[in-house]
Each structure stands twice: as C-alpha cells, then as structure tokens.
Short mmCIF file of C-alpha atoms and ligand atoms in Angstrom, two decimals:
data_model
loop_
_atom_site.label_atom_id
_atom_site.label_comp_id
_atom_site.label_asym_id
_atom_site.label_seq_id
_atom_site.Cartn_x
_atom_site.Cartn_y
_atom_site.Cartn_z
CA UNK A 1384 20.39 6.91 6.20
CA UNK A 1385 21.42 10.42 6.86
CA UNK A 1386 25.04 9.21 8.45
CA UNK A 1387 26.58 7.94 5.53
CA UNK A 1388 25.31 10.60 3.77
CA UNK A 1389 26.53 13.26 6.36
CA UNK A 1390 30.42 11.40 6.26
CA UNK A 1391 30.33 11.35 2.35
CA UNK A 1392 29.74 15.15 2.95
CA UNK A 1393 32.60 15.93 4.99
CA UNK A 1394 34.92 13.26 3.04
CA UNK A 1395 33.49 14.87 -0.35
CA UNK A 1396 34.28 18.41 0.84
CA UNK A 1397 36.12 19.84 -1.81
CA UNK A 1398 39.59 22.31 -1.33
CA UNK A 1399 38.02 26.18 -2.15
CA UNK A 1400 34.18 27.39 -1.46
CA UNK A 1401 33.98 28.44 -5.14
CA UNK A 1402 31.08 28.05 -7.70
CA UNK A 1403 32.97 24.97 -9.82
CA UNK A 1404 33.76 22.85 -6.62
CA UNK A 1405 30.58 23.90 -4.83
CA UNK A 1406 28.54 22.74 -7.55
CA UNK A 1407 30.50 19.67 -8.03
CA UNK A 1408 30.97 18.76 -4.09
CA UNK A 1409 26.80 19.67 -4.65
CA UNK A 1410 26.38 17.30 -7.48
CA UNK A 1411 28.35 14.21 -5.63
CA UNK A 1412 26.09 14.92 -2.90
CA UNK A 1413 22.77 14.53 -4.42
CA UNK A 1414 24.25 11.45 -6.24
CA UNK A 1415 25.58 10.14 -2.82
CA UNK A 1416 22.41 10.79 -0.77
CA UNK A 1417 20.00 9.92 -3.63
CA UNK A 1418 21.61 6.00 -3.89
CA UNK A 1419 21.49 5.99 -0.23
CA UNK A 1420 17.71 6.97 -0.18
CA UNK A 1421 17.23 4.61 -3.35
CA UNK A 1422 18.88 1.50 -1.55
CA UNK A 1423 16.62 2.45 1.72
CA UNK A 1424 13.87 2.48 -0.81
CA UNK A 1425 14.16 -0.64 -1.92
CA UNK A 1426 14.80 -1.94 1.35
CA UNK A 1427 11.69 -0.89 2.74
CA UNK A 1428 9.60 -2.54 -0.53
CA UNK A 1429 9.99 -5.74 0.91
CA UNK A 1430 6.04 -7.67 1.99
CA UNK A 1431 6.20 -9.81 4.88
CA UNK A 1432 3.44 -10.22 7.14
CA UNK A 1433 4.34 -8.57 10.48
CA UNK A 1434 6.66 -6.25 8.88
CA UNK A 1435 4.51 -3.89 8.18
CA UNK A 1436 3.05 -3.14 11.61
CA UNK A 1437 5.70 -0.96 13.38
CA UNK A 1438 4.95 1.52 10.38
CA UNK A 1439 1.20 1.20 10.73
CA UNK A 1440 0.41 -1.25 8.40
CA UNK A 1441 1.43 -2.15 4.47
CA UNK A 1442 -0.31 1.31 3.33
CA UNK A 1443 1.72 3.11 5.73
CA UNK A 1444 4.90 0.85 4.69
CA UNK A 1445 4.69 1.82 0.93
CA UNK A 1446 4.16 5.68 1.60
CA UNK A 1447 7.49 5.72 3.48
CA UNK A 1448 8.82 3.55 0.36
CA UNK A 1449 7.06 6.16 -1.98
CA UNK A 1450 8.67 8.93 0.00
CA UNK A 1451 11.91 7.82 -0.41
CA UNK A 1452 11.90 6.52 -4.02
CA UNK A 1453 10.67 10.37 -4.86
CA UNK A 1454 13.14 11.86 -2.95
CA UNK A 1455 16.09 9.50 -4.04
CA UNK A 1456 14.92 10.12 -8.16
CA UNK A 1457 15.03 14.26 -7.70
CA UNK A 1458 18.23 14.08 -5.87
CA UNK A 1459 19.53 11.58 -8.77
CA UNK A 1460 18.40 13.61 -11.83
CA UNK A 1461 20.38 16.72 -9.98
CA UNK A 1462 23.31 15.05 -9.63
CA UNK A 1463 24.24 14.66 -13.01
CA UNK A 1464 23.15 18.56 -13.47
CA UNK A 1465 24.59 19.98 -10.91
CA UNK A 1466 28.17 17.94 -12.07
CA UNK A 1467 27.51 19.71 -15.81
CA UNK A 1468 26.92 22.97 -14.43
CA UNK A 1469 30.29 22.79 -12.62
CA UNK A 1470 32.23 21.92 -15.45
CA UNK A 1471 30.32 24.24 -17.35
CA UNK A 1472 32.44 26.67 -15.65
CA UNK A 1473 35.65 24.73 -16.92
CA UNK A 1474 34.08 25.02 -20.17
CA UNK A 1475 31.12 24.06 -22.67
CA UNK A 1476 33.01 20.63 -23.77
CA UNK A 1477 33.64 19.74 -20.82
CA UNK A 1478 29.73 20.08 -19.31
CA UNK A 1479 29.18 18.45 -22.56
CA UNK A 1480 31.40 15.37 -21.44
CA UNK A 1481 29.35 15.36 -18.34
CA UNK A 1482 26.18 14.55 -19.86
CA UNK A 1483 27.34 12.27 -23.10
CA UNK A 1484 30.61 10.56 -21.57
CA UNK A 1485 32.46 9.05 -24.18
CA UNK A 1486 31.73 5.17 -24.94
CA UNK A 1487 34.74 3.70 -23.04
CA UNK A 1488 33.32 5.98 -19.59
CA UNK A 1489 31.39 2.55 -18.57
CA UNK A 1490 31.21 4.12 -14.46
CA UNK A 1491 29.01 7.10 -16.17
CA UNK A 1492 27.24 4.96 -18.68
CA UNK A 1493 25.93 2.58 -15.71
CA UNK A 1494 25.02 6.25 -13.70
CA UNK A 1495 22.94 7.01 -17.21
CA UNK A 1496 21.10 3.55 -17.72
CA UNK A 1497 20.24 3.60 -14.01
CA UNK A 1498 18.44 6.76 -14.35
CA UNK A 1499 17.19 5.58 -17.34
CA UNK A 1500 15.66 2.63 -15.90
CA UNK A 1501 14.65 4.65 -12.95
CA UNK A 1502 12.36 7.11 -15.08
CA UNK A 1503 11.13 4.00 -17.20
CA UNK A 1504 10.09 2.44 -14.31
CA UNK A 1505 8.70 5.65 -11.80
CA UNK A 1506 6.64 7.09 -15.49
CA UNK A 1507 3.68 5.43 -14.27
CA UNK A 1508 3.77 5.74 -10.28
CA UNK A 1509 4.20 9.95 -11.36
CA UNK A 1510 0.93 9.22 -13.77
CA UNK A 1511 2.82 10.71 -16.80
CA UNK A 1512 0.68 8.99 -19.35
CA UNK A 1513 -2.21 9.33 -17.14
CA UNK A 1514 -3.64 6.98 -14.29
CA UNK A 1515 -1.44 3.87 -14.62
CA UNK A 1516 -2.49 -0.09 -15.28
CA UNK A 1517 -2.05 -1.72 -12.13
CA UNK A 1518 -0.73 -4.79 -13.43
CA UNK A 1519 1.64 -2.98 -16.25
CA UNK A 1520 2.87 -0.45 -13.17
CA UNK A 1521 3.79 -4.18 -11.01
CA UNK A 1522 5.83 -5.50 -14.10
CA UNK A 1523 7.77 -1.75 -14.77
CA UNK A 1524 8.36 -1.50 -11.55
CA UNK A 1525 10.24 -4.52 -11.24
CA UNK A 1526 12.80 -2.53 -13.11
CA UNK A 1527 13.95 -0.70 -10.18
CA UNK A 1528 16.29 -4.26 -8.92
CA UNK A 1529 17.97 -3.45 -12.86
CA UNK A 1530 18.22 0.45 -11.63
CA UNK A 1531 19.74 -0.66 -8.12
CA UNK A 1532 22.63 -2.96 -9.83
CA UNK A 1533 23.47 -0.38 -11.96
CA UNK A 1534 23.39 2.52 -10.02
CA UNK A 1535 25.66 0.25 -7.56
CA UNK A 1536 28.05 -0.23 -10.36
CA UNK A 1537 28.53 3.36 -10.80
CA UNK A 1538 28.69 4.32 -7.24
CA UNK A 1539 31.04 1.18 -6.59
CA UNK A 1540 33.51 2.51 -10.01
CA UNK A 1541 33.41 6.39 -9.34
CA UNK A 1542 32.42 6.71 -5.55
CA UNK A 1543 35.55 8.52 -3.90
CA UNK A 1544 33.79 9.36 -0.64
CA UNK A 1545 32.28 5.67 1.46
CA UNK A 1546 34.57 3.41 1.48
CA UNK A 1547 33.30 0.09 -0.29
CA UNK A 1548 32.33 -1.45 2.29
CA UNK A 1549 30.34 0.78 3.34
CA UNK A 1550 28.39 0.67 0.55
CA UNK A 1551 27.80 -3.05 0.80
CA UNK A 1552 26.61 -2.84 3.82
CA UNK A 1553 23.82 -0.40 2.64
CA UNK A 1554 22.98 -2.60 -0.61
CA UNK A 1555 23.17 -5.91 1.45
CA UNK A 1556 19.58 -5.27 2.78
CA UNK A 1557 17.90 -3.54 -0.74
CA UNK A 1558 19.81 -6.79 -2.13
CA UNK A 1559 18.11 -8.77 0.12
CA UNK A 1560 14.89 -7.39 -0.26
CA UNK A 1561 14.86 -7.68 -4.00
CA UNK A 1562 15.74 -11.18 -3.80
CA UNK A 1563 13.29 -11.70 -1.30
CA UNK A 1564 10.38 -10.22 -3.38
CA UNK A 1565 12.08 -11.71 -7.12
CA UNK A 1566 12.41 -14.55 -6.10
CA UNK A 1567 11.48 -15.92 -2.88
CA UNK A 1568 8.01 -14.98 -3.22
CA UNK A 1569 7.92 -16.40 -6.68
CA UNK A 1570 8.91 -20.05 -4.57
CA UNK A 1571 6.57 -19.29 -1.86
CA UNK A 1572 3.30 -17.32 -3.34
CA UNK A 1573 1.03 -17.84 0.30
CA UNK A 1574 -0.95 -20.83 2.19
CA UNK A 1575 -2.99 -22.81 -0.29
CA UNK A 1576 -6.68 -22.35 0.76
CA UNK A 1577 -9.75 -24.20 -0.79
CA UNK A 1578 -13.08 -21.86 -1.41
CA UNK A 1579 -15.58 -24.04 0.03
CA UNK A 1580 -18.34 -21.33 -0.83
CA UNK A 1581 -19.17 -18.70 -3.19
CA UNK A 1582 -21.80 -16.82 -1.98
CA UNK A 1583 -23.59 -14.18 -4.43
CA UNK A 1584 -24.09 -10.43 -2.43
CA UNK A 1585 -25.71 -8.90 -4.78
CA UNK A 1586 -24.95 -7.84 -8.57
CA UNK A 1587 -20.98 -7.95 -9.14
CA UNK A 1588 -20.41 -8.85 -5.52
CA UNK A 1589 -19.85 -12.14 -4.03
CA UNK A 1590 -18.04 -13.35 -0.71
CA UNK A 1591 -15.99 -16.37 -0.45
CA UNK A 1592 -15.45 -18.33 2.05
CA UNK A 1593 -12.03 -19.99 2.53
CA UNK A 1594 -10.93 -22.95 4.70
CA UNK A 1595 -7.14 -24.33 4.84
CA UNK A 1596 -7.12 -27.91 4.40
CA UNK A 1597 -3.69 -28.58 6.25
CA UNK A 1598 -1.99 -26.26 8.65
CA UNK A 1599 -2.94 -24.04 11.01
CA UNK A 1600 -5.18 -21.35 10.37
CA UNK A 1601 -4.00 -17.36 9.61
CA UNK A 1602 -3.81 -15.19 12.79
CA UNK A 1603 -5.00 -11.63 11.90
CA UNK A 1604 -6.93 -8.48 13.46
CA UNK A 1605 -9.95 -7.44 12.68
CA UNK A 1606 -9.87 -5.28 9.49
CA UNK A 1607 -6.91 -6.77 8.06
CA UNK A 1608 -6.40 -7.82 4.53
CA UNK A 1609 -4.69 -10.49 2.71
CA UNK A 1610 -3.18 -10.57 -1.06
CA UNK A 1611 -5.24 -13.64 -2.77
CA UNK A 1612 -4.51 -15.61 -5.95
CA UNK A 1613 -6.92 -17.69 -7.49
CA UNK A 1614 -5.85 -20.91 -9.29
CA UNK A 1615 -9.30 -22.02 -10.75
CA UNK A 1616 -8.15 -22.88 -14.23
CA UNK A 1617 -11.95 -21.65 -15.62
CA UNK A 1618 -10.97 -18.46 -14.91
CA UNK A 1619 -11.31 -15.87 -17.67
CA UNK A 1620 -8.87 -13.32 -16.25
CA UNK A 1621 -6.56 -13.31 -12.92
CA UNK A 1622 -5.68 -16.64 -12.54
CA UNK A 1623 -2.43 -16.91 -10.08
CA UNK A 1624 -2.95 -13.05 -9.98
CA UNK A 1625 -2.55 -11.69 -6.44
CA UNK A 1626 -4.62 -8.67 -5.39
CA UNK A 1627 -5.30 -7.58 -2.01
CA UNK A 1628 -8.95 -7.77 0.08
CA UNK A 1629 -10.08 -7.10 3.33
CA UNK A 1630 -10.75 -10.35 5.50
CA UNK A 1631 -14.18 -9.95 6.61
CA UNK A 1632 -14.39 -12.68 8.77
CA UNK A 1633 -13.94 -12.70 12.49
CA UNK A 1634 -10.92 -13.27 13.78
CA UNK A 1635 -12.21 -16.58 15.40
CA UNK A 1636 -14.48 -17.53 12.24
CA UNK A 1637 -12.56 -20.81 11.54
CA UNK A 1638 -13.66 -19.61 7.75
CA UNK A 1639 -11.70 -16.83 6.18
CA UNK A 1640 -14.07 -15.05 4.50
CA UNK A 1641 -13.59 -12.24 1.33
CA UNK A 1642 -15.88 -10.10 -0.05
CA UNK A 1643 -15.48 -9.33 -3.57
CA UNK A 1644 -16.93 -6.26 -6.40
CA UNK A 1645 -16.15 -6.95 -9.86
CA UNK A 1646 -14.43 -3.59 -10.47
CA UNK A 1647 -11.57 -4.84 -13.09
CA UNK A 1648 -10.61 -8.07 -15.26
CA UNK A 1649 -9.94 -10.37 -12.19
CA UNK A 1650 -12.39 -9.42 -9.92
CA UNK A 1651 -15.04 -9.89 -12.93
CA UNK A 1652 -13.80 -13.30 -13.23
CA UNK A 1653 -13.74 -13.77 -9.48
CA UNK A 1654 -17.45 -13.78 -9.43
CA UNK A 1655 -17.28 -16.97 -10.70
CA UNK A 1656 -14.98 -18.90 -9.37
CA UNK A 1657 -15.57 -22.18 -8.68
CA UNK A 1658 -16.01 -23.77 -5.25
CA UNK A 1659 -13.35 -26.64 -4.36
CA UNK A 1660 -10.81 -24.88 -6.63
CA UNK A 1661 -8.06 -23.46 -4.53
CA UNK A 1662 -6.44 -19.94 -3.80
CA UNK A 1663 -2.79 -19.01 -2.60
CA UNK A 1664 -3.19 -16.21 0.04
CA UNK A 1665 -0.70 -14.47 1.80
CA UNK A 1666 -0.71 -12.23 4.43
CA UNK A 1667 -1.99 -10.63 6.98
CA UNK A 1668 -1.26 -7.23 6.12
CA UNK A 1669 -2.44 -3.56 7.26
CA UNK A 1670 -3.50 -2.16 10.74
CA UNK A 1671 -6.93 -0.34 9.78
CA UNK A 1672 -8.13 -0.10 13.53
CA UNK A 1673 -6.13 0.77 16.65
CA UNK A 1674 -4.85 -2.19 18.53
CA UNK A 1675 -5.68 -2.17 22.36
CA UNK A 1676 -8.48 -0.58 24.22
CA UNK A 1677 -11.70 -0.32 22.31
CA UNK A 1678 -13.13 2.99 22.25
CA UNK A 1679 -16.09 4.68 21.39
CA UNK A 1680 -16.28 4.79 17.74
CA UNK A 1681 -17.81 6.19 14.70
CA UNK A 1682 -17.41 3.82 11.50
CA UNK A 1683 -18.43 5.31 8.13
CA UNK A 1684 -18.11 2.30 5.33
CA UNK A 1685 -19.16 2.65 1.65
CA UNK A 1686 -20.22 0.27 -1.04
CA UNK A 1687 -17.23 -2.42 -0.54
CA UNK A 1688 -15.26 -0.79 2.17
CA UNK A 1689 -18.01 -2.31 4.52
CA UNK A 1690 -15.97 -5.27 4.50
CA UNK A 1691 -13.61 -4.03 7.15
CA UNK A 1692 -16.21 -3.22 9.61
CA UNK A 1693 -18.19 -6.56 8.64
CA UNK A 1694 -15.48 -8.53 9.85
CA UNK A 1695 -15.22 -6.34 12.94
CA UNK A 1696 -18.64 -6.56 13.93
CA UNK A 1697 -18.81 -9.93 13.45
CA UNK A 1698 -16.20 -10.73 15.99
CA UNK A 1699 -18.15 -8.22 18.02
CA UNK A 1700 -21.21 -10.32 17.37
CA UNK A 1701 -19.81 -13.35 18.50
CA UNK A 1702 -18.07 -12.00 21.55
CA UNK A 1703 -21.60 -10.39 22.90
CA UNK A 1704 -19.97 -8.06 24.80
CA UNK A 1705 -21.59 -4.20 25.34
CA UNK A 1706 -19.53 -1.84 23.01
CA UNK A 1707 -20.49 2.10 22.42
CA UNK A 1708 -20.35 2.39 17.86
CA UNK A 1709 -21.98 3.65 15.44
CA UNK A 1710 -21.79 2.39 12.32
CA UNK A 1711 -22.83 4.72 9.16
CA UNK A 1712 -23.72 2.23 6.35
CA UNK A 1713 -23.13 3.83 3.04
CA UNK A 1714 -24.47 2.52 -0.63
CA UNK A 1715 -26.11 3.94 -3.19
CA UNK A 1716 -29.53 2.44 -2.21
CA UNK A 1717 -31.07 -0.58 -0.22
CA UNK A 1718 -30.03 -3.39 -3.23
CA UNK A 1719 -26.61 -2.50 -2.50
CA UNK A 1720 -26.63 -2.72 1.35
CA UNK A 1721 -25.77 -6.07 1.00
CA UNK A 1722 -24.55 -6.63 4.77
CA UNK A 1723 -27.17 -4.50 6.25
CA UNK A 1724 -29.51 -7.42 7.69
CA UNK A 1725 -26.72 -9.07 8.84
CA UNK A 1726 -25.12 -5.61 10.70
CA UNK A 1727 -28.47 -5.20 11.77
CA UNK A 1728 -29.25 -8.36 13.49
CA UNK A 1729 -25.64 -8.22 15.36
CA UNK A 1730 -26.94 -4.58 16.42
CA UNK A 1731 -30.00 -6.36 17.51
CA UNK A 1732 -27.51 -8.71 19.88
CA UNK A 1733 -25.01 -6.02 21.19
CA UNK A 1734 -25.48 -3.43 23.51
CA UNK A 1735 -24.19 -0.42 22.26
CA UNK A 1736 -23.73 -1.28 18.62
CA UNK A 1737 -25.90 0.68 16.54
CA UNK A 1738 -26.50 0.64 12.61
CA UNK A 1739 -27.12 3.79 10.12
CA UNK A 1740 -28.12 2.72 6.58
CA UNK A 1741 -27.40 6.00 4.78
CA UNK A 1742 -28.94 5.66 0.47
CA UNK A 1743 -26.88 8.29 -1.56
CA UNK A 1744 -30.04 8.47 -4.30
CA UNK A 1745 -32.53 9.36 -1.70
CA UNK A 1746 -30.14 11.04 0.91
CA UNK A 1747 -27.55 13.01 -1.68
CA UNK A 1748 -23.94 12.98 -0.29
CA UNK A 1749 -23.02 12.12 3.70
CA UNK A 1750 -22.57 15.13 5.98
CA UNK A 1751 -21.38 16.26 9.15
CA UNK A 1752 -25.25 17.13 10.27
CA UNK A 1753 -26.69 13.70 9.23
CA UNK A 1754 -24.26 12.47 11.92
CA UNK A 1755 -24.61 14.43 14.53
CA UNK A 1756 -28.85 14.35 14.36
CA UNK A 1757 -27.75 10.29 15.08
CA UNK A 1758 -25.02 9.64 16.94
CA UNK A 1759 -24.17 11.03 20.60
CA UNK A 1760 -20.92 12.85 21.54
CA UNK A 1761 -19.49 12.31 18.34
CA UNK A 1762 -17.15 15.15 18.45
CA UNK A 1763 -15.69 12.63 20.96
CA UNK A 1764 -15.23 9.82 19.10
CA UNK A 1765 -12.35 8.17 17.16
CA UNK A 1766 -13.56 8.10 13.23
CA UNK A 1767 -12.47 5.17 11.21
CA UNK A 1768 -13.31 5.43 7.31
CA UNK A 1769 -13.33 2.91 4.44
CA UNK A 1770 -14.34 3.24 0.84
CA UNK A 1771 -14.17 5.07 -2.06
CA UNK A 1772 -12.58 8.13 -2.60
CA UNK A 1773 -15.37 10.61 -2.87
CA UNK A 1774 -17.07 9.19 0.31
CA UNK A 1775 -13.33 9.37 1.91
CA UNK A 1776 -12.97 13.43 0.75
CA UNK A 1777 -16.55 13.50 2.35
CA UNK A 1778 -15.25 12.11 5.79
CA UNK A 1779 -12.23 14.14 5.82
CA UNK A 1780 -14.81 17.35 5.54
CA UNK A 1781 -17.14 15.45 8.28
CA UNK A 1782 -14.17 15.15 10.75
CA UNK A 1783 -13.61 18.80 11.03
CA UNK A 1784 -16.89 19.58 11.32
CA UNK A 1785 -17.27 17.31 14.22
CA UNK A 1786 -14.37 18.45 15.55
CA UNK A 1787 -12.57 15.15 15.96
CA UNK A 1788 -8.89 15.07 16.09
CA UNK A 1789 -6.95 14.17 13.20
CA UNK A 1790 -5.01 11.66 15.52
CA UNK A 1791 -8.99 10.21 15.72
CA UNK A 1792 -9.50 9.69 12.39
CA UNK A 1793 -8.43 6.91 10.48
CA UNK A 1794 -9.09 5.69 6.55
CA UNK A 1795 -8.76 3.34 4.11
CA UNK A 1796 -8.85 3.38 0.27
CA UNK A 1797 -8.94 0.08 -1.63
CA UNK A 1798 -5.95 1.18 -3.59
CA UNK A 1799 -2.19 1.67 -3.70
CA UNK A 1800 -1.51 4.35 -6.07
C1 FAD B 1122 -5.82 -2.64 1.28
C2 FAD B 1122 -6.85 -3.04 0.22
C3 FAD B 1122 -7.96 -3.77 0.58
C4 FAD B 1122 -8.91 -4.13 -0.39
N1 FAD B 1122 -10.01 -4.87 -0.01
C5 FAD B 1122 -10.93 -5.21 -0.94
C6 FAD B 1122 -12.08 -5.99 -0.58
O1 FAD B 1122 -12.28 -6.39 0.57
N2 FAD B 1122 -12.97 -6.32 -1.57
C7 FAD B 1122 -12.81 -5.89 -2.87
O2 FAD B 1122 -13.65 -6.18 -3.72
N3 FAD B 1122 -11.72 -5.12 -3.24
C8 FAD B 1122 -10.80 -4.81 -2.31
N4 FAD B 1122 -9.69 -4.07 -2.68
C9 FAD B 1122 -9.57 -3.61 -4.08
C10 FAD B 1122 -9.07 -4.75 -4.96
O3 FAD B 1122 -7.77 -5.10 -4.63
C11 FAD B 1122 -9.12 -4.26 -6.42
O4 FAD B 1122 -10.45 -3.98 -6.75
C12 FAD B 1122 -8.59 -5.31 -7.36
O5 FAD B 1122 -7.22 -5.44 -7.15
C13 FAD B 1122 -8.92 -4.91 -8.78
O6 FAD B 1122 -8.30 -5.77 -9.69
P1 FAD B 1122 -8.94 -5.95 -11.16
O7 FAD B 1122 -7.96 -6.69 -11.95
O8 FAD B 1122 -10.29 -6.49 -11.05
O9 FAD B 1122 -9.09 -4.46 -11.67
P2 FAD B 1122 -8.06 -3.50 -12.39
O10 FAD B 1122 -8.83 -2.86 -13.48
O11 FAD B 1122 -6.79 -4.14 -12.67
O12 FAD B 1122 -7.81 -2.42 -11.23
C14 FAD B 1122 -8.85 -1.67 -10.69
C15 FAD B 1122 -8.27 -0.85 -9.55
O13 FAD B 1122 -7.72 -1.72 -8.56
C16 FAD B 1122 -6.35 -1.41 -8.33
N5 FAD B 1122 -5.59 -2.66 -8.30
C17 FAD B 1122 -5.55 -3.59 -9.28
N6 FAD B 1122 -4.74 -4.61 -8.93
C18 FAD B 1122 -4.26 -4.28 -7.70
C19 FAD B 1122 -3.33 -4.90 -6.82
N7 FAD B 1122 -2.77 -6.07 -7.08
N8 FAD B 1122 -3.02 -4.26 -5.66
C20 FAD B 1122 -3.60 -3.09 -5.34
N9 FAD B 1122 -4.49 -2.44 -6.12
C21 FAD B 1122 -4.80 -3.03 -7.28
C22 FAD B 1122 -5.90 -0.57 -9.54
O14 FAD B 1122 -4.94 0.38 -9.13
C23 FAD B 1122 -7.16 0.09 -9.98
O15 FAD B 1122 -7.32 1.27 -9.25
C24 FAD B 1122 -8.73 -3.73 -1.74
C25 FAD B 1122 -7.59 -2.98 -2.11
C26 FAD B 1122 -6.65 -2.65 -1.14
C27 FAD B 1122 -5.46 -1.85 -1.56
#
C-alpha cells in the first residue's frame, strides 16, 4: 500500500521546491495515495468465512476497511484542493478550471463523479443525517464499486506517475472483491438450512433451531456468528434479508441454534417464522473468544449478548470438564433471564463454572465492586463482554477498576456501525 504510493512520490516529484509545484506534487499525492487506500479498501470489504480470522474476526475486518475508506475520502477531497490552490498561484481562472473543468475534460469529470459518488455513498457511515438505516446504508454503499470504476478511469486517463500496470495490479483484487460480493454472493447467498423449531424465550425473543438437510454440517467456534436469511414466504418483513446472529449452539450440537430479540422490522417478523420453512445462512464469521488455552475468565453478557456465552457454556456443559468462570448474567429483571435455568443447571454440572444473575431494576447499573464481592482474583482474569452499549461503556469502566489488562478484555456489540 505505502510502496506504490512512496514510487508515485519520487516519480511525481516535481522540478523546483516552490509553493505552485509543492502544492501540486501535494495534490497528485493525496489523489495517488487516496485511490491506493480506496482500492485496498475495497479489497478488504470482501466476506468470506475464514477470511476474517487473521484480522480478528469480521468486526475487526471492517474497522481496518473503515480505516481505510476514511483515510482514502480525506486524502481524495484534498487532492482536488490542494491542485486549485496551486494554480491559484498561476491565477484565479485557472484554480477555477481546476474545480469546474470544462465539459470535453472527461479524465477530471470521472475524478468529480467519483467523489461524488464517494460522499453519496460514505453520508450515512459519517451519520450526516443522523444515525443511518441499516438496510438504506447496505444499498448506498454499494455505490462505492460505481466510485472505484470511475475513480480508475481518471487515475488510468491523467495518472503520470504508476505505470498502468501497476495500477491494474492494485484494482485486480478491489475488482475482484466487488465482483465477489455483487455478484457471486448474489449466486451463492449460504447453505440452505430448515428451522425445525421455534422456540419462544420470552416476550420478543425466540431461538431457532436449525438442521441442514443435505451436506455436512457448519464448523465454527464457540461465540461465532453467522449472517441468516429467512425464506418463509409468511413473513411480514425480512424475507431473503441477511442479518447477522450469534450461534448459540455448541460447537458439537448437531442443531445450529439462534437466538433472536425483535429489535427492528425483520427480527419482529422473525418471531414468527414458521417451522419447516427454510433459511440461507452463511458464515462462520467473528473470533469473540481467544482460540487456544482456556483461561480463567470473567464473562459479563446482557439482555441478548448472552447468546455468545450460551453457546459457550453449552459446549462446556457437554464436555464436563472442570473450568475456573464466572459468568455475570445481565437483564433487566428475572422475566428476562431467559437462559438463566439453563446456565444454572450447566453450573450445577461443571466444576468451576459459576453463574451471577445481576437485575438492573433491583441492582441499578453493574460495577466494578459487585464483581469483586463475587468473583476471586478477578484482577487476574481475561474479561470478555457482550451486549448493549451502555452495559459495554459499563465494562470498559469495570476493567480498569479491576485492573485487568486491556490485552484481557474483549467485547462485542451487536452492531456494525
Ligand atoms: C456480530 C453480531 C452478532 C449479532 N448477534 C445477534 C444475536 O445473536 N441475536 C440477536 O437477536 N441479534 C443479534 N445481532 C443484532 C442483529 O443483527 C440485529 O438486531 C438485526 O440485524 C436487526 O435487524 P432489524 O431489521 O430487525 O432492525 P433494524 O431496525 O433494521 O436495525 C436495528 C439495528 O440493527 C442493526 N442492523 C440491522 N441490520 C443489520 C445487518 N444486516 N447487519 C448488522 N447490523 C444490522 C442496525 O444498524 C440497527 O442498529 C447481532 C449483530 C451483530 C453485528
């Protein structure tokens, strides 16, 4: 990323140090280095399963992607600046030209409609008109392949530093990437499961329970999730909609098993799904707890971000063997501790597994002190944290108090933006 950016420095360089070619040698900089970090960007938005774990999981994936498309869009609306404000110095008209080129300019008019397309498309990710529709963000943002062809255009037209080549070689894999995500995943949605139960939690929650009627079943870690469509034609909302949810079935369960809370149009409609209708799911995705050695642990789960740790403990369950956890049970009160017997009764099983319902209406908010009165040498524990934000904020307060590591504490918040 930073090589070709590095060589279109040196081959950009311009004659004289002066303010007009400095600003101009400037301005083809940030346009160089901002398509290189936009053609990384999209390189890195691909969703395969696997993929995601050398970064940490699919969260982890996206932040680099979010990184990048930030840093590429800055660097792209200062190149066109930083090119007026050179010519400025030639004169007015000329900075002027810059910024409206004349009709038959088509290299600058595919640099404008790219960045166009590119602020169309980022508006909602940077909240300008507030927090953004999930499913109207997924549709603008599949603006950015438009924004990629045309910003390759320009770059391939007015580009006088990488050979083009070069530049192939950089698009071939954001290329490949959009057509993997445009269209291949169009073809190939996920496995086609068939809900053999729908099991009612407790008010706006229900788990499902998901077998695979040819094929082998999905390999995944504990705490994984999967993106699910459902294809129950009764459905009110959602239908052949993926979102993403935690499996919360063990990894041996020969079930897969999601837990759902009607928080939006298709998880309302969700809650009544139909068993022996059929989903699509695809994954798995995400690396919520440390692969390898098991450790002792403190797990703080609220309201639906339980699920993680419910699938967890019960592969823990069925294993038997001793572990050293605590588990702090969050939920408003006892009608919404909807896995708590269960948790319980695996605590009951496993030595070393122990259960903390905590009620926010009787209790007020989680703290570092209700802890520590429960759970032994938690200062010496690795943290892991699921729910929602609030509760999240809470255990990010609770860590330092405890004085546990940050490279000990892990999270997870049901949502991407
Ligand atoms: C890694 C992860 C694991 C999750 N696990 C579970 C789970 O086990 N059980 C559960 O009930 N919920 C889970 N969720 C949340 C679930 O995906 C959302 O509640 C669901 O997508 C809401 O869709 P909706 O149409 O009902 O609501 P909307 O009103 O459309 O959205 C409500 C919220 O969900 C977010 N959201 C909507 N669609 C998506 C999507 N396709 N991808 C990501 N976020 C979206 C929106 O940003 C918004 O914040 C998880 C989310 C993530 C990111």
């Amino acid at each position: 990323m930073l090589l070709p950016t590095i060589v279109a420095a040196w081959l950009a360089a311009p004659a004289g140090w002066d303010a007009q070619s400095t600003l101009q040698w400037l301005g083809r900089l940030a346009g160089i280095a901002g398509f290189v970090l936009m053609l990384v960007a999209a390189s890195v938005s691909i969703r395969i399963p696997g993929l995601d774990q050398p970064f940490g999981g699919l969260t982890e994936l996206w932040q680099v992607h979010r990184w990048l498309g930030t840093g590429a869009f800055l660097l792209l609306l200062a190149h066109p600046l930083l090119l007026a404000l050179s010519a400025a110095a030639v004169s007015p008209a000329a900075a002027a030209e810059v910024l409206s080129p004349p009709a038959t300019h088509r290299a600058a008019w595919f640099g404008w409609a790219a960045l166009v397309a590119m602020m169309v498309f980022l508006a909602p990710t940077f909240s300008f008109f507030g927090a953004p529709r999930y499913q109207l963000w997924k549709r603008l943002h599949a603006l950015s392949a438009l924004a990629v062809l045309l910003g390759f255009a320009h770059t391939l037209l007015l580009n006088r530093a990488l050979p083009a080549w070069a530049w192939w070689a950089l698009g071939a894999l954001a290329f490949a990437s959009i057509a993997y995500r445009l269209v291949w995943r169009k073809l190939h949605p996920g496995a086609r499961y068939t809900i053999t139960a729908v099991t009612p939690l407790a008010d706006r929650v229900v788990e499902l329970a998901l077998e695979r009627p040819r094929g082998q079943r999905m390999r995944f870690d504990a705490g994984q999730f999967v993106y699910l469509a459902p294809l129950d034609p009764a459905l009110t909302a959602g239908r052949r909609q993926e979102h993403p949810y935690t499996i919360c079935s063990a990894p041996a369960d020969p079930q897969l098993r999601i837990a759902i809370k009607a928080l939006g149009d298709a998880t309302a409609a969700l809650q009544h799904v139909r068993p022996g209708t059929d989903v699509l799911v695809d994954g798995p995705y995400g690396r919520f707890f440390e692969p390898g050695e098991q450790d002792r642990e403190l797990w703080v789960g609220g309201g639906i971000g339980i699920t993680p740790f419910v699938g967890r403990a019960r592969a823990i369950g069925l294993a038997g063997a001793p572990v050293d956890i605590d588990l702090v049970y969050c939920s408003n009160d006892a009608s919404r501790a909807y896995y708590l017997d269960e948790l319980v009764a695996i605590a009951e099983r496993v030595p070393g597994f122990r259960v903390w319902p905590h009620y926010f209406r009787d209790e007020g908010p989680l703290d570092a002190a209700w802890i520590a009165q429960r759970c032994e040498d938690v200062s010496a524990r690795r943290l892991y944290a699921c729910g929602p934000a609030p509760l999240l904020r809470e255990t990010r307060i609770i860590r330092a108090a405890l004085a546990i590591p940050r490279r000990r504490y892990h999270s997870e918040e049901f949502s991407f933006l």
